[in-house]
Coordinates of C-alpha atoms in Angstrom, one line a residue:
I21 CA 110.1 116.9 97.8
E22 CA 110.3 116.5 101.6
D23 CA 109.3 113.1 102.9
F24 CA 110.4 110.5 105.4
R25 CA 112.2 107.1 105.2
Q26 CA 112.4 104.2 107.6
E27 CA 115.8 103.0 108.4
G28 CA 116.1 99.3 109.5
S29 CA 113.3 97.2 110.8
R30 CA 110.8 97.9 113.6
T31 CA 111.4 96.3 117.0
I32 CA 109.0 95.9 119.8
T33 CA 110.2 95.7 123.4
G34 CA 107.8 94.3 126.1
D35 CA 104.4 92.8 126.0
I36 CA 101.6 94.7 124.1
E37 CA 98.9 92.7 125.9
R38 CA 98.6 93.7 129.5
A39 CA 96.2 93.5 132.4
I40 CA 93.7 96.3 132.8
G41 CA 95.1 98.7 135.3
A42 CA 98.7 97.3 135.2
T43 CA 101.3 99.6 136.4
T44 CA 104.3 98.1 134.6
D45 CA 106.0 99.7 131.6
K46 CA 104.0 99.5 128.4
A47 CA 105.5 98.0 125.3
Q48 CA 107.8 100.2 123.3
L49 CA 107.9 100.5 119.5
S50 CA 111.3 101.4 118.1
V51 CA 111.5 102.6 114.6
S52 CA 114.1 104.9 113.0
L53 CA 112.7 107.6 110.7
V54 CA 114.8 110.1 108.8
H55 CA 113.9 113.3 107.0
V56 CA 114.7 113.2 103.3
T57 CA 114.7 116.0 100.8
T58 CA 114.9 114.8 97.2
A59 CA 114.8 116.7 93.9
L60 CA 112.0 116.0 91.4
K61 CA 112.8 114.4 88.1
T62 CA 111.4 115.6 84.8
L63 CA 110.0 113.1 82.3
A64 CA 109.9 114.6 78.9
I65 CA 109.7 113.5 75.2
M66 CA 109.6 115.4 72.0
A67 CA 108.1 114.8 68.5
D68 CA 109.7 117.1 65.9
G69 CA 108.9 117.9 62.3
V70 CA 105.1 117.3 62.4
P71 CA 103.4 119.1 59.5
V72 CA 101.3 121.9 60.8
Q73 CA 98.6 121.3 58.2
L74 CA 98.1 117.7 59.4
L75 CA 97.6 118.9 63.0
R76 CA 95.1 121.5 61.8
S77 CA 93.2 119.2 59.5
L78 CA 93.3 115.8 61.3
L79 CA 92.3 115.9 65.0
P80 CA 92.9 112.2 65.4
L81 CA 96.6 112.8 64.5
S82 CA 97.0 114.9 67.6
E83 CA 95.3 112.3 69.7
F84 CA 97.5 109.6 68.1
L85 CA 100.8 111.4 68.8
N86 CA 99.7 112.3 72.3
G87 CA 99.0 108.6 72.9
E88 CA 102.3 107.5 71.5
M89 CA 104.2 110.0 73.6
Q90 CA 102.1 109.1 76.7
Y91 CA 103.2 105.5 76.3
A92 CA 106.8 106.5 76.3
I93 CA 106.3 108.6 79.5
D94 CA 104.4 105.9 81.2
A95 CA 107.2 103.4 80.5
A96 CA 109.8 105.8 81.8
L97 CA 107.7 106.4 84.9
D98 CA 107.6 102.6 85.5
A99 CA 111.3 102.4 85.1
H100 CA 111.8 105.3 87.5
V101 CA 109.7 103.7 90.2
M102 CA 111.5 100.3 89.9
S103 CA 114.9 101.9 89.9
Q104 CA 114.1 103.9 93.1
I105 CA 113.0 100.7 94.8
E106 CA 116.1 98.8 93.7
A107 CA 118.3 101.7 94.8
A108 CA 116.9 101.4 98.3
S109 CA 118.4 97.8 98.5
P110 CA 115.3 95.9 99.7
P111 CA 115.7 92.5 101.3
S112 CA 116.4 89.6 99.0
N113 CA 117.1 85.9 99.1
S114 CA 118.1 83.2 96.8
T115 CA 115.9 80.2 97.0
A116 CA 115.6 76.9 95.1
G117 CA 112.5 75.8 93.3
D118 CA 110.2 77.1 90.5
L119 CA 108.8 80.5 90.4
F120 CA 105.5 79.3 92.0
T121 CA 107.4 77.9 95.0
R122 CA 109.8 80.9 95.4
V123 CA 107.0 83.4 95.4
R124 CA 105.0 81.6 98.1
N125 CA 108.0 81.3 100.3
A126 CA 108.9 84.9 99.9
I127 CA 105.3 85.9 100.8
A128 CA 105.7 84.0 104.1
T129 CA 109.0 85.8 104.8
M130 CA 107.5 89.2 104.2
R131 CA 104.4 88.5 106.3
S132 CA 106.7 87.3 109.2
N133 CA 108.3 90.7 109.0
G134 CA 105.0 92.6 109.2
A135 CA 104.5 93.3 105.5
A136 CA 101.5 92.3 103.4
P137 CA 102.6 91.9 99.8
D138 CA 99.9 92.5 97.2
L139 CA 101.9 93.1 94.1
L140 CA 104.2 90.8 92.1
V141 CA 106.4 92.5 89.5
L142 CA 107.9 90.2 86.8
N143 CA 110.0 90.5 83.8
P144 CA 108.3 89.6 80.5
T145 CA 109.9 86.1 80.4
D146 CA 108.9 85.1 83.9
S147 CA 105.4 86.6 83.4
A148 CA 104.8 84.5 80.3
A149 CA 106.1 81.4 82.1
L150 CA 103.7 82.0 84.9
D151 CA 100.7 82.6 82.7
L152 CA 101.4 79.4 80.8
L153 CA 101.9 77.2 83.8
A154 CA 99.6 74.2 83.3
D155 CA 98.7 70.9 85.0
N156 CA 99.2 67.4 83.5
E157 CA 96.0 67.9 81.5
A158 CA 97.2 71.1 79.9
R159 CA 94.9 73.3 81.9
Y160 CA 96.3 76.7 82.7
Y161 CA 96.4 77.4 86.4
F162 CA 95.9 81.1 85.9
G163 CA 93.8 81.2 82.8
P164 CA 90.1 82.0 82.8
P165 CA 88.0 78.8 83.6
A166 CA 85.6 78.0 80.9
R167 CA 82.5 78.1 83.1
T168 CA 82.9 81.1 85.4
G169 CA 85.1 83.4 83.2
M170 CA 87.0 84.4 86.3
A171 CA 90.8 84.0 86.3
N172 CA 92.5 82.3 89.2
T173 CA 94.8 84.5 91.3
L174 CA 98.2 83.9 92.7
W175 CA 97.5 84.2 96.4
D176 CA 95.6 87.4 95.9
L177 CA 98.6 89.1 94.3
R178 CA 98.2 91.5 91.5
V179 CA 100.8 90.4 88.9
V180 CA 102.3 93.1 86.6
E181 CA 104.9 92.9 83.9
R182 CA 107.8 95.4 83.7
T183 CA 107.4 97.5 80.6
S184 CA 111.0 98.7 80.6
A185 CA 112.6 95.5 81.5
D186 CA 115.9 94.1 80.1
G187 CA 114.3 90.7 80.3
D188 CA 116.2 89.1 83.2
E189 CA 115.3 91.1 86.3
A190 CA 114.5 89.1 89.4
P191 CA 110.9 88.9 90.5
M192 CA 109.9 91.4 93.2
L193 CA 107.1 91.3 95.8
I194 CA 105.8 94.7 97.0
D195 CA 103.5 95.8 99.7
S196 CA 102.1 98.8 97.8
T197 CA 100.5 100.4 100.8
R198 CA 103.8 100.8 102.6
I199 CA 106.6 100.9 100.0
G200 CA 106.4 104.7 99.4
Q201 CA 104.8 107.7 97.8
L202 CA 104.7 108.7 94.1
Y203 CA 104.7 112.5 93.5
L204 CA 103.5 113.2 90.0
G205 CA 102.9 116.7 88.6
M206 CA 100.5 117.8 85.9
M207 CA 101.2 116.2 82.5
R208 CA 101.7 119.0 79.9
F209 CA 101.2 118.4 76.1
E210 CA 102.3 121.5 74.2
A211 CA 103.1 122.4 70.6
D212 CA 105.8 124.9 69.4
P213 CA 104.9 126.1 65.9
F214 CA 107.7 128.7 65.8
S215 CA 110.9 126.6 65.8
G216 CA 109.8 125.2 62.4
F217 CA 107.8 128.1 61.2
K218 CA 109.9 128.5 58.0
K219 CA 108.9 125.0 56.8
N220 CA 105.4 124.9 58.4
L221 CA 106.5 122.2 60.9
V222 CA 105.7 121.9 64.5
S223 CA 107.4 120.3 67.5
L224 CA 105.4 118.6 70.2
R225 CA 106.4 118.1 73.8
L226 CA 104.9 116.0 76.6
E227 CA 106.4 116.3 80.0
A228 CA 105.8 116.1 83.8
N229 CA 107.7 116.3 87.0
A230 CA 107.8 113.1 89.1
L231 CA 109.5 111.4 92.0
F232 CA 108.9 108.1 93.8
N233 CA 110.2 108.2 97.4
V234 CA 110.8 104.8 99.0
R235 CA 109.6 105.1 102.6
D236 CA 110.2 101.5 103.8
K237 CA 112.5 99.3 101.8
N238 CA 111.3 96.3 103.8
A239 CA 108.0 96.6 102.0
A240 CA 109.7 95.0 99.0
Y241 CA 111.4 91.7 98.5
V242 CA 113.6 90.5 95.6
L243 CA 113.5 86.8 94.7
E244 CA 117.0 86.2 93.4
A245 CA 117.4 82.9 91.5
A246 CA 119.3 80.1 93.4
A247 CA 122.9 79.9 92.5

């Protein structure tokens, strides 16, 4: 895949606002872009030894196995995207306070650098702690209010939980419109009845080619815990 990547941060020299008809030099945007060529990755999973007669007789079995394999591929894709972002070494900072405070301060930092975070990625432990955050009367801040049925939001962020997390990854804010581009090929679900023909068994395969290219590492921000 051929794409681009921004190196460093943008800088603006001069004043963007100017008098109509001014003859002085206009403001100059400096941004370093590099051309990158990166090989696609293949995400693939197999299910071996499935009785052929079951596949022929029970259509729901095929749908069930397809769903199970799709879950594994989706989890691997999530892990691939996060690993690509982490490998790009996005900005990070160690700040004191609870998760609620740290997220809000990180939003301010990103906005001051021209990013607009709209996604908060949490490990399962932090995600549960945030969902269970309550006031002194045991009312959940982010649970659905009884009257409206509408859940509160965390400063308009979409909060997602890492499906392939080890459980202790630092929270990450992401500007999803700027962070990069996901290239995903067609998902192929295929059966091979010949490898197990002697025993009337079939092997199933689900695979796709994929690559996430990080275009601007400054569109992510890692919230490391304070030492």
